[in-house]
Coordinates of C-alpha atoms in Angstrom, one line a residue:
Chain A
M1 CA 137.5 106.1 94.9
A2 CA 134.9 103.6 94.3
K3 CA 132.2 104.9 92.0
Q4 CA 129.1 106.4 93.8
E5 CA 126.4 103.2 94.2
R6 CA 123.0 104.2 92.5
W7 CA 119.4 102.9 92.0
A8 CA 118.9 100.9 88.4
S9 CA 115.6 102.4 88.1
R10 CA 113.0 104.6 89.6
V11 CA 110.2 101.5 89.8
G12 CA 113.1 99.3 91.0
L13 CA 113.4 101.7 93.9
V14 CA 109.5 102.5 94.5
L15 CA 109.2 98.6 94.6
A16 CA 112.3 98.3 97.2
M17 CA 111.0 101.3 99.4
A18 CA 107.2 99.7 99.1
G19 CA 109.1 96.1 100.2
N20 CA 110.8 97.6 103.1
A21 CA 107.7 98.8 104.5
V22 CA 105.1 96.2 103.4
G23 CA 106.0 93.6 106.2
L24 CA 104.2 90.9 108.4
G25 CA 102.5 93.3 110.1
N26 CA 100.3 94.3 106.4
F27 CA 98.7 90.7 106.7
L28 CA 99.0 89.9 110.2
R29 CA 98.6 93.1 112.1
F30 CA 96.2 95.4 110.3
P31 CA 93.0 93.1 109.9
A32 CA 93.1 92.4 113.4
Q33 CA 93.3 96.1 114.3
A34 CA 91.0 97.1 112.1
A35 CA 88.6 94.2 113.1
A36 CA 89.2 95.2 117.0
N37 CA 89.0 98.9 116.6
G38 CA 85.6 99.8 115.0
G39 CA 85.9 98.1 111.9
G40 CA 85.3 100.2 109.0
A41 CA 85.3 103.4 110.7
F42 CA 89.1 102.4 112.0
L43 CA 89.9 103.4 108.3
I44 CA 88.7 107.0 109.2
P45 CA 91.3 108.0 111.9
Y46 CA 94.0 106.0 110.0
I47 CA 93.1 107.5 107.0
V48 CA 93.6 110.5 109.0
A49 CA 97.1 109.5 110.4
L50 CA 98.0 108.8 106.7
I51 CA 97.6 112.5 105.7
L52 CA 98.9 114.1 109.0
L53 CA 101.6 111.6 110.0
G54 CA 102.4 108.9 107.5
L55 CA 102.8 111.3 104.3
P56 CA 104.8 114.5 105.6
L57 CA 107.4 111.8 107.3
I58 CA 108.1 110.1 104.3
W59 CA 108.4 113.2 102.8
V60 CA 110.5 114.5 105.1
E61 CA 112.8 111.1 105.5
W62 CA 113.3 110.7 101.7
S63 CA 114.4 114.8 101.5
M64 CA 116.6 114.3 104.4
G65 CA 118.0 111.3 102.7
R66 CA 118.9 112.7 99.1
F67 CA 120.0 115.6 101.0
G68 CA 122.8 113.6 103.0
G69 CA 123.3 111.8 99.9
Q70 CA 124.3 115.0 98.2
H71 CA 126.9 116.0 101.5
G72 CA 128.5 112.3 101.0
H73 CA 126.3 110.7 103.9
H74 CA 124.1 107.6 103.8
S75 CA 123.1 107.0 107.4
T76 CA 121.8 108.8 109.8
P77 CA 124.5 110.1 112.3
G78 CA 126.0 111.7 109.1
I79 CA 122.3 112.7 107.7
F80 CA 121.6 114.4 111.2
D81 CA 125.1 116.3 111.4
T82 CA 124.7 118.2 108.2
L83 CA 121.0 118.8 108.7
G84 CA 122.0 120.0 112.3
N85 CA 124.5 122.3 111.2
R86 CA 126.7 120.2 112.4
R87 CA 126.3 120.8 116.2
A88 CA 128.0 117.9 117.8
W89 CA 125.4 115.9 119.1
W90 CA 122.7 115.5 116.5
K91 CA 125.0 112.8 115.0
Y92 CA 124.5 110.9 118.2
L93 CA 120.9 111.5 118.0
G94 CA 121.4 109.9 114.0
V95 CA 122.8 107.0 116.0
F96 CA 118.9 105.5 115.9
G97 CA 119.1 104.8 112.7
L98 CA 121.6 101.7 113.2
F99 CA 121.1 101.1 116.7
T100 CA 117.1 100.6 115.7
N101 CA 118.0 98.2 112.3
L102 CA 120.6 96.6 113.9
L103 CA 118.2 95.1 116.8
V104 CA 115.4 94.7 115.1
A105 CA 116.9 93.0 112.4
A106 CA 117.8 90.5 115.4
Y107 CA 114.3 89.0 115.8
Y108 CA 112.7 90.0 112.7
L109 CA 115.3 87.6 110.7
Y110 CA 114.5 85.1 113.1
I111 CA 110.5 85.1 112.5
E112 CA 111.3 85.4 108.5
S113 CA 113.5 82.2 109.0
W114 CA 109.7 80.8 110.4
T115 CA 108.4 81.2 107.7
I116 CA 111.0 79.6 105.3
S117 CA 110.2 76.7 107.3
Y118 CA 106.6 76.6 107.5
S119 CA 106.7 77.4 103.5
I120 CA 108.8 74.0 102.9
N121 CA 106.9 72.3 105.5
A122 CA 103.7 73.6 103.8
L123 CA 104.6 72.4 100.5
I124 CA 106.1 68.9 101.4
G125 CA 102.4 68.5 102.4
G126 CA 103.6 68.5 106.0
F127 CA 100.4 70.3 107.0
T128 CA 98.2 68.1 105.0
G129 CA 96.2 65.1 106.1
P130 CA 93.3 64.3 108.6
Q131 CA 95.6 64.7 111.2
F132 CA 95.5 68.4 110.4
D133 CA 91.6 68.9 111.0
G134 CA 90.1 70.7 114.4
P135 CA 91.8 71.9 117.3
E136 CA 93.8 68.5 117.4
G137 CA 95.3 69.8 114.0
I138 CA 95.7 73.1 115.7
G139 CA 97.6 71.2 118.7
R140 CA 99.9 69.6 115.9
V141 CA 100.7 73.1 114.5
F142 CA 101.7 74.1 117.9
D143 CA 103.8 70.9 118.1
F144 CA 105.6 72.1 115.0
Y145 CA 106.1 75.6 116.4
S146 CA 107.4 74.5 119.5
K147 CA 109.9 72.0 117.6
L148 CA 111.2 75.2 115.6
T149 CA 111.4 77.7 118.2
G150 CA 112.2 75.4 121.4
E151 CA 109.4 76.8 123.4
D152 CA 105.9 75.5 123.7
P153 CA 103.4 79.0 123.4
R154 CA 100.8 77.0 125.4
A155 CA 102.7 76.6 128.6
H156 CA 106.4 78.8 129.2
Q157 CA 108.6 77.0 131.5
S158 CA 112.1 77.8 130.7
V159 CA 113.9 81.0 130.3
F160 CA 115.4 78.7 127.8
A161 CA 114.3 78.1 124.5
I162 CA 117.1 75.9 122.2
S163 CA 116.0 74.2 119.0
P164 CA 119.0 73.4 116.7
W165 CA 116.6 72.9 113.8
G166 CA 115.4 76.2 114.3
L167 CA 118.8 77.5 115.0
G168 CA 120.0 76.1 111.6
V169 CA 116.9 77.6 109.7
F170 CA 117.7 80.9 111.1
L171 CA 121.7 81.2 110.4
L172 CA 120.9 79.9 107.0
C173 CA 118.5 83.0 106.8
I174 CA 120.7 85.4 107.7
I175 CA 123.4 84.2 105.3
I176 CA 121.1 84.6 102.6
N177 CA 120.3 88.4 103.7
I178 CA 124.0 88.9 104.1
S179 CA 124.8 87.4 100.6
I180 CA 122.1 89.5 98.7
L181 CA 123.2 92.5 100.7
S182 CA 126.6 91.9 99.5
R183 CA 125.6 91.7 95.6
G184 CA 124.8 95.9 95.9
L185 CA 121.9 98.0 95.7
A186 CA 121.0 97.5 92.2
K187 CA 121.9 93.9 92.0
G188 CA 120.8 93.1 95.5
I189 CA 118.0 95.1 97.3
E190 CA 116.4 96.2 93.8
L191 CA 116.6 93.0 92.0
V192 CA 115.1 90.9 95.1
S193 CA 112.7 93.4 95.4
K194 CA 111.5 93.5 91.8
I195 CA 110.8 89.8 92.1
G196 CA 109.8 89.6 95.6
M197 CA 107.2 92.8 95.6
P198 CA 105.0 91.6 92.2
L199 CA 105.3 87.6 93.5
L200 CA 103.8 88.7 96.8
I201 CA 101.0 90.4 95.2
V202 CA 100.1 87.8 93.0
F203 CA 100.5 85.0 95.8
A204 CA 98.1 87.3 98.2
A205 CA 95.8 87.5 95.2
I206 CA 95.3 84.1 94.7
L207 CA 95.0 83.0 98.2
A208 CA 92.2 86.3 98.6
V209 CA 90.5 85.2 95.4
R210 CA 90.4 81.5 96.6
G211 CA 89.1 82.7 100.2
L212 CA 86.4 84.8 99.3
M213 CA 84.8 81.8 96.8
I214 CA 84.3 79.4 99.9
D215 CA 80.9 78.5 100.2
P216 CA 79.7 77.0 103.4
K217 CA 76.7 75.4 101.1
T218 CA 79.1 73.4 98.9
D219 CA 82.3 73.3 101.2
A220 CA 81.0 71.1 104.4
A221 CA 83.8 72.4 106.5
A222 CA 82.8 76.0 106.3
V223 CA 81.2 77.7 109.3
A224 CA 80.2 80.7 107.5
S225 CA 80.8 83.0 105.1
P226 CA 83.8 84.5 104.4
F227 CA 81.9 87.7 103.7
V228 CA 80.9 87.3 107.3
G229 CA 84.6 88.1 108.1
L230 CA 84.9 90.6 105.7
N231 CA 82.1 92.5 107.1
F232 CA 83.7 92.2 110.8
V233 CA 86.8 93.9 109.1
W234 CA 85.0 96.5 107.5
E235 CA 81.8 97.1 109.0
P236 CA 81.7 100.8 110.7
K237 CA 81.0 101.0 114.4
F238 CA 80.9 104.9 114.8
E239 CA 80.8 105.1 118.1
S240 CA 84.4 103.5 118.1
L241 CA 85.4 107.4 116.9
K242 CA 84.8 108.9 120.3
N243 CA 87.7 106.5 121.7
P244 CA 91.0 108.2 121.4
S245 CA 92.6 104.8 122.1
V246 CA 91.2 103.7 118.7
W247 CA 92.8 106.8 117.7
L248 CA 96.5 106.1 119.1
A249 CA 95.9 102.5 117.4
A250 CA 95.3 103.8 113.9
A251 CA 98.2 106.5 114.3
G252 CA 100.5 103.5 115.8
Q253 CA 98.9 101.3 112.7
I254 CA 100.1 103.8 110.1
F255 CA 103.6 104.6 111.8
F256 CA 105.0 101.0 111.8
T257 CA 103.2 100.1 108.7
L258 CA 105.6 102.4 106.9
S259 CA 108.6 101.8 108.5
I260 CA 108.8 105.3 109.4
G261 CA 112.0 106.1 112.1
M262 CA 113.9 103.1 111.3
G263 CA 116.8 105.3 109.6
S264 CA 116.0 102.7 106.3
I265 CA 113.8 105.4 104.1
H266 CA 116.9 107.7 104.6
C267 CA 119.9 105.5 103.8
Y268 CA 117.6 104.0 100.4
A269 CA 117.1 107.9 99.2
S270 CA 120.3 109.1 100.1
Y271 CA 121.6 106.9 96.8
L272 CA 119.2 109.4 95.0
R273 CA 120.8 112.4 92.8
E274 CA 120.3 116.2 93.8
Q275 CA 117.3 117.2 91.3
D276 CA 115.9 113.5 91.0
D277 CA 112.0 113.3 92.6
V278 CA 111.3 112.3 96.1
A279 CA 107.6 113.4 96.0
L280 CA 105.9 111.0 93.7
T281 CA 108.7 108.1 94.1
G282 CA 107.9 108.2 98.1
T283 CA 104.4 108.8 97.3
S284 CA 104.1 106.3 95.0
A285 CA 106.2 103.5 97.5
A286 CA 103.6 104.2 100.5
W287 CA 100.4 103.9 98.9
T288 CA 101.6 100.5 97.3
N289 CA 102.2 99.5 101.0
Q290 CA 98.7 100.8 101.6
F291 CA 97.4 98.6 98.9
C292 CA 98.9 95.6 100.0
E293 CA 97.6 96.5 103.3
V294 CA 94.1 97.7 103.4
V295 CA 93.3 95.6 99.8
L296 CA 95.5 92.5 100.0
G297 CA 96.0 92.4 103.8
G298 CA 92.1 92.8 105.2
T299 CA 91.0 90.6 102.7
I300 CA 92.7 87.2 103.5
L301 CA 93.2 86.5 107.1
I302 CA 89.9 87.2 108.8
P303 CA 87.5 86.3 105.8
I304 CA 89.1 82.8 105.7
A305 CA 89.4 82.2 109.4
V306 CA 85.7 83.8 110.0
A307 CA 84.9 80.7 107.3
Y308 CA 85.9 78.0 109.0
L309 CA 86.3 79.0 112.4
G310 CA 82.8 81.6 112.7
L311 CA 83.5 84.6 114.3
A312 CA 83.4 84.1 118.0
D313 CA 86.7 82.1 117.6
V314 CA 88.8 84.7 115.6
Q315 CA 87.6 87.7 117.8
Q316 CA 89.6 85.6 120.7
R317 CA 92.5 84.8 118.9
S318 CA 95.5 87.5 117.5
G319 CA 96.8 88.2 113.9
F320 CA 100.1 86.1 115.1
S321 CA 98.6 83.1 116.1
L322 CA 95.6 83.0 113.3
G323 CA 98.5 83.4 110.6
F324 CA 100.8 81.0 112.0
F325 CA 99.0 78.5 114.3
V326 CA 95.3 78.5 112.5
F327 CA 95.9 78.6 108.9
P328 CA 97.7 75.8 108.4
T329 CA 95.1 73.8 109.5
L330 CA 92.6 75.6 107.4
F331 CA 94.5 75.1 104.1
N332 CA 94.0 71.7 104.9
K333 CA 90.4 71.7 103.9
W334 CA 90.9 73.0 100.9
G335 CA 92.3 69.6 99.0
A336 CA 95.0 69.4 96.5
F337 CA 95.6 72.9 96.5
A338 CA 96.3 72.9 100.7
P339 CA 100.4 72.4 100.0
V340 CA 100.3 75.0 97.5
A341 CA 98.1 77.5 99.6
G342 CA 100.1 77.3 102.5
F343 CA 103.6 77.8 100.7
L344 CA 101.7 80.8 99.1
W345 CA 100.8 82.2 102.6
F346 CA 104.4 81.7 104.5
G347 CA 105.8 82.7 100.9
L348 CA 104.1 85.8 101.2
L349 CA 104.9 86.5 104.4
F350 CA 108.7 85.5 103.6
F351 CA 109.0 87.6 101.0
A352 CA 107.3 90.8 103.0
A353 CA 109.8 89.7 105.1
I354 CA 112.9 90.1 103.4
T355 CA 112.4 93.0 101.6
S356 CA 111.8 94.8 105.1
S357 CA 114.6 93.1 106.2
L358 CA 117.2 93.9 103.5
A359 CA 116.5 97.5 104.5
M360 CA 117.9 97.1 107.8
G361 CA 121.2 95.7 107.1
Q362 CA 121.7 98.7 104.5
P363 CA 122.2 101.7 106.6
I364 CA 124.5 99.7 108.8
M365 CA 126.5 98.4 106.1
A366 CA 126.7 102.1 104.3
F367 CA 127.8 103.3 107.6
L368 CA 130.6 100.7 108.2
Q369 CA 131.5 101.9 104.2
Q370 CA 131.9 105.2 104.1
E371 CA 133.2 105.5 107.5
Y372 CA 135.8 102.5 108.1
G373 CA 136.7 102.1 104.2
L374 CA 135.5 98.9 104.3
S375 CA 134.1 97.5 100.7
R376 CA 130.4 96.1 100.3
P377 CA 130.8 92.5 100.7
R378 CA 133.1 93.1 104.0
S379 CA 130.4 95.6 105.2
A380 CA 127.8 92.9 105.0
V381 CA 129.9 90.5 106.6
A382 CA 130.3 92.9 109.3
F383 CA 127.2 93.4 109.4
G384 CA 126.0 89.8 110.2
A385 CA 129.2 89.5 112.8
L386 CA 127.4 92.3 114.6
L387 CA 124.0 90.8 114.2
L388 CA 124.7 87.3 115.4
P389 CA 125.5 87.8 119.0
L390 CA 122.3 89.9 119.5
A391 CA 120.1 87.5 117.3
L392 CA 121.3 84.2 118.8
P393 CA 120.2 85.0 122.4
V394 CA 116.8 85.8 120.8
A395 CA 116.5 82.7 119.1
M396 CA 118.3 81.0 122.5
F397 CA 116.0 82.5 125.2
T398 CA 112.1 82.0 125.9
Q399 CA 110.8 85.0 123.6
R400 CA 109.2 86.5 126.5
S401 CA 112.3 87.7 127.1
F402 CA 115.1 89.2 124.1
F403 CA 112.4 89.1 121.7
D404 CA 109.7 91.1 123.5
E405 CA 111.8 93.3 124.9
F406 CA 113.4 94.1 121.6
D407 CA 110.2 94.3 120.0
Y408 CA 109.3 96.9 122.5
W409 CA 112.5 99.6 123.3
V410 CA 113.6 98.9 119.7
G411 CA 111.0 97.7 117.7
T412 CA 108.0 100.4 119.0
F413 CA 109.2 102.8 121.2
S414 CA 112.6 104.0 119.8
L415 CA 110.9 104.3 116.4
V416 CA 109.0 107.3 117.5
V417 CA 111.5 109.1 119.6
F418 CA 113.3 108.7 116.4
A419 CA 110.6 110.2 114.2
L420 CA 109.7 113.1 117.0
I421 CA 113.6 113.9 116.9
E422 CA 113.8 114.3 113.0
S423 CA 110.7 115.9 112.7
I424 CA 112.3 118.3 115.0
L425 CA 115.1 118.5 113.4
F426 CA 114.2 119.2 109.9
A427 CA 111.1 122.0 110.9
W428 CA 112.6 123.5 113.3
V429 CA 116.7 123.3 113.1
F430 CA 117.4 122.9 109.4
G431 CA 114.4 125.2 108.9
M432 CA 110.9 124.6 107.2
E433 CA 111.8 127.2 104.5
R434 CA 114.8 124.8 103.6
G435 CA 112.9 121.8 104.2
W436 CA 109.7 122.6 102.0
A437 CA 112.6 123.4 99.7
E438 CA 113.9 120.2 99.1
I439 CA 110.8 118.6 99.1
R440 CA 109.5 120.1 96.0
K441 CA 113.1 120.1 94.5
G442 CA 113.0 118.1 90.9
A443 CA 109.3 116.7 92.2
E444 CA 107.0 115.2 89.9
L445 CA 104.2 115.7 92.0
R446 CA 102.8 118.8 93.6
V447 CA 103.0 118.8 97.4
P448 CA 99.7 121.0 98.4
G449 CA 101.0 124.2 100.5
F450 CA 99.3 123.3 103.7
F451 CA 101.4 120.1 104.2
Y452 CA 104.3 122.9 105.1
Y453 CA 102.0 123.6 108.2
V454 CA 101.6 119.8 108.9
I455 CA 105.0 118.7 108.7
K456 CA 106.0 122.1 110.9
Y457 CA 103.3 121.7 113.3
I458 CA 101.0 119.0 113.1
T459 CA 103.1 116.2 112.6
P460 CA 105.3 116.9 116.0
L461 CA 102.6 116.9 117.9
F462 CA 100.9 114.2 116.6
L463 CA 103.9 112.1 117.6
I464 CA 104.3 114.1 120.9
L465 CA 101.0 112.9 121.5
I466 CA 101.6 109.2 120.6
L467 CA 104.6 109.3 122.3
I468 CA 102.7 110.4 125.9
G469 CA 100.4 107.9 124.9
Y470 CA 102.7 104.9 124.8
A471 CA 105.0 105.9 127.6
F472 CA 102.3 106.9 130.3
Q473 CA 99.8 104.4 129.1
P474 CA 97.5 103.6 132.3
R475 CA 95.8 100.1 132.9
G476 CA 92.5 101.3 133.0
T477 CA 90.4 98.8 135.0
V478 CA 86.9 98.9 134.4
S479 CA 84.3 96.9 136.3
E480 CA 80.9 96.4 134.6
V481 CA 78.0 94.0 135.3
N482 CA 77.3 91.8 132.7
R483 CA 73.3 92.3 132.5
E484 CA 72.9 88.8 131.1
T485 CA 74.8 86.6 133.7
G486 CA 74.7 89.4 137.1
Q487 CA 78.7 88.7 137.4
V488 CA 80.8 91.7 137.9
V489 CA 83.5 91.7 134.7
T490 CA 86.7 93.8 134.7
R491 CA 88.4 94.8 131.7
D492 CA 91.6 97.2 130.9
D493 CA 90.1 100.2 129.2
G494 CA 93.8 101.8 128.8
W495 CA 93.5 106.0 128.2
S496 CA 89.5 105.3 127.3
A497 CA 88.8 105.2 130.6
Y498 CA 90.2 108.4 132.1
F499 CA 88.9 110.2 128.7
E500 CA 85.4 108.8 130.0
A501 CA 86.2 110.4 133.1
W502 CA 87.1 113.9 132.2
T503 CA 84.8 114.4 129.6
N504 CA 81.4 112.4 131.0
G505 CA 82.1 113.1 134.1
K506 CA 82.4 109.2 135.2
P507 CA 84.0 108.0 137.8
A508 CA 88.0 107.5 136.8
P509 CA 89.3 104.0 138.0
A510 CA 92.4 104.2 140.5
W511 CA 95.6 104.9 138.6
D512 CA 97.8 101.5 137.7
W513 CA 100.4 101.7 135.4
S514 CA 99.7 99.2 132.0
P515 CA 102.2 96.4 131.4
D516 CA 102.2 97.3 127.8
G517 CA 103.4 101.2 128.4
M518 CA 106.9 102.5 129.4
I519 CA 106.5 102.7 132.6
G520 CA 104.6 99.4 133.4
K521 CA 107.2 98.0 131.5
L522 CA 109.9 99.6 133.4
L523 CA 108.4 98.6 136.4
Y524 CA 107.7 94.9 135.4
R525 CA 104.2 95.1 135.6
D526 CA 103.4 92.0 133.7
L527 CA 105.8 90.1 136.1
Q528 CA 103.7 90.6 139.3
A529 CA 103.5 87.7 141.3
P530 CA 100.1 86.1 141.5
P531 CA 99.0 84.9 145.0
D532 CA 98.4 81.0 144.0
E533 CA 102.1 81.1 142.5
T534 CA 103.3 77.5 142.5
P535 CA 107.3 77.3 142.9
E536 CA 107.9 76.8 139.4
A537 CA 106.4 79.5 138.1
K538 CA 107.7 81.6 140.7
S539 CA 111.6 80.3 139.5
Y540 CA 110.1 81.2 135.7
R541 CA 109.0 84.7 136.8
E542 CA 112.4 85.6 138.5
G543 CA 114.3 84.1 135.5
L544 CA 112.3 86.5 133.2
V545 CA 113.1 89.6 135.6
V546 CA 116.6 88.3 135.2
M547 CA 116.6 88.1 131.6
R548 CA 114.7 91.2 131.3
T549 CA 117.6 93.4 133.2
I550 CA 120.3 91.6 130.9
D551 CA 118.3 92.5 127.9
R552 CA 118.3 96.4 128.8
L553 CA 121.7 96.3 129.4
V554 CA 122.3 94.8 126.0
M555 CA 120.4 97.6 124.8
V556 CA 122.2 100.2 126.4
G557 CA 125.3 98.5 125.4
A558 CA 124.6 98.6 121.8
F559 CA 123.5 102.0 121.5
T560 CA 126.4 103.2 123.5
F561 CA 128.9 100.8 121.0
F562 CA 127.5 102.6 117.9
C563 CA 128.0 106.2 119.7
I564 CA 131.5 104.8 120.1
L565 CA 131.9 104.0 116.3
V566 CA 130.4 107.2 115.2
R567 CA 132.7 109.3 117.8
K568 CA 135.9 107.3 116.0
A569 CA 134.6 108.1 112.5
W570 CA 134.3 111.8 113.5
V571 CA 137.7 111.7 114.7
R572 CA 139.2 110.4 111.4
R573 CA 137.2 112.4 109.6
R574 CA 138.8 115.5 111.5
A575 CA 142.1 113.7 110.8
E576 CA 141.7 113.2 106.9
G577 CA 140.0 116.7 106.8
R578 CA 136.7 115.4 105.9
A579 CA 134.4 116.8 108.7
Chain B
M1 CA 77.8 92.0 104.2
T2 CA 76.1 95.1 105.6
Q3 CA 75.2 98.0 103.0
G4 CA 77.9 100.1 105.9
A5 CA 80.5 97.5 105.4
W6 CA 80.3 97.7 101.5
I7 CA 80.3 101.9 101.2
F8 CA 83.5 101.9 103.1
M9 CA 85.2 98.9 101.9
L10 CA 84.6 100.0 98.5
S11 CA 85.4 103.7 99.1
V12 CA 88.6 102.7 100.7
W13 CA 89.3 100.4 98.1
T14 CA 88.9 103.0 95.7
V15 CA 90.7 105.8 96.8
V16 CA 93.8 103.2 97.8
I17 CA 93.6 101.3 94.5
G18 CA 93.1 105.0 92.8
M19 CA 96.0 106.6 94.5
T20 CA 98.7 103.9 93.8
G21 CA 97.8 103.5 89.8
F22 CA 97.8 107.3 89.9
C23 CA 101.3 107.6 91.3
F24 CA 102.3 104.6 89.0
Y25 CA 100.9 106.0 86.0
K26 CA 102.8 108.8 86.9
L27 CA 106.1 107.1 87.2
L28 CA 105.8 104.8 84.4
T29 CA 104.8 108.0 81.9
S30 CA 107.6 109.9 82.8
K31 CA 110.3 110.7 81.2
R32 CA 112.6 111.5 84.1
Q33 CA 114.5 108.5 85.2
L34 CA 117.0 108.1 87.5
N35 CA 121.0 108.2 87.4
N36 CA 121.0 110.2 83.4
G37 CA 121.6 106.8 81.9
D38 CA 124.4 105.9 84.1
E39 CA 125.2 102.3 84.7
P40 CA 124.3 101.4 88.4
N41 CA 127.9 100.6 89.9
D42 CA 128.1 97.8 92.6

């Protein structure tokens, strides 16, 4: 029998786990979320969510993984089966830990492939020169993106979006991931993390320092100090704390930044031994992620963008739009350093992405190795073979179909469902006494006693609230008269409009499902026909409805496929006397 | 930057950098390592 795979060192494991958590969202999503949700005050609910939700779930997932590993399981179907006292259906709920990783990898690797193209193009001077100045320059970056993806985000016209170049780089990216995964835990994933994470931090630090050195007095292109941007991110707006949407946004950010609810943490932790510490190692990985997000992520995107574009322009753009469409033109103002700066930016995004995408492959490979006896290289190829039928539609159809659907249903919704299931399993089925003993076993960091109650009561409750918040999200349309212009302006306030009504007695808006919530998504709320729809737009919209229906069938099919694989695996286990 | 922004940013940075530094200090100075000296097998 093959010897058990292990991590080579604790620091390597922490960097691999931190690499799993540090992703594109640390640099693109966090600063935009903080700025839009109360600035510095956003960090209050953010840290509360880290304590009540993030750290407890980190310890739960690490402990579950190590416990499962002691019973010979490295993926969540087996780990859930062991913790659930071998009741038949827990292993099927554990399928979420395979399903989410495969489907998230299908679109995440696509974005990762863009960072490869962008970083190489930046390094060879492809974003440098006077033609990349101003709005026309941004237009040229849009053109680059359109060539890469086969789709122009400024004008969606077709459900097809095929770019041979983009597809080629995407396939290359998948091959790079498979070849690293096939080298094993220590020589593949851990080695890449040991190289990638320090480089990511160095790249980010260089950009942050250079960005903060922008001086409008000496830099003719700058319209403001980068500290105006930093102020925009950090100035506390305490009134925002009364807004429940801000608390929901902070909890969501903590949840997604730590890569909780994926099954990848369980898998990585399952290669630990019984007496190996999980408390200190897990906490170290979590705080490394927070360092990359709060200190580095909050200091690059918004300050540099505000310095060159001004606050008003930046407020209208998303983090993704700033990062991929605007930033290459801003680096262009840094003279000879511009190609290097572009390479550093997209290089750090690449390292952030690849250390996460590797963590998505490992649980599926571990399952195939363990249950179907595949060798490591064969399981890596099998992962690629499973990935390809899902990844190709992501790259060949408009991002408003497979890409967006996978991102919402799998990359957002399923994670919360999975985390809720695992928190109930750990605290209430496995039992909090045993669970607490698992967290403290071999611990080199004393987890305070009040977390016993947090894990048992507060974390599941918190997750239920997040799930309700996302699932039943209302549009909450509020109309207000602009005092300066006298015009009636409408905006979507989500849950806030109803909380205002319930707590302050204000009139509640008529109930309507938000297109960003579960019910609104199911009802295709964002694909409602506008009154002045052109025949071309109608054809595109109807095509999208068909595509999204197919996407959902694919997702149900993928989940069912994994359930069948798990069932067959357990039939084999019983036949071989291993069950 | 306003005083409030500076206070918030530096306070949060202190907590985050302090916690990260503390965890890595404990990790790097710990005598316990993984695997009890076994070679990793890939």
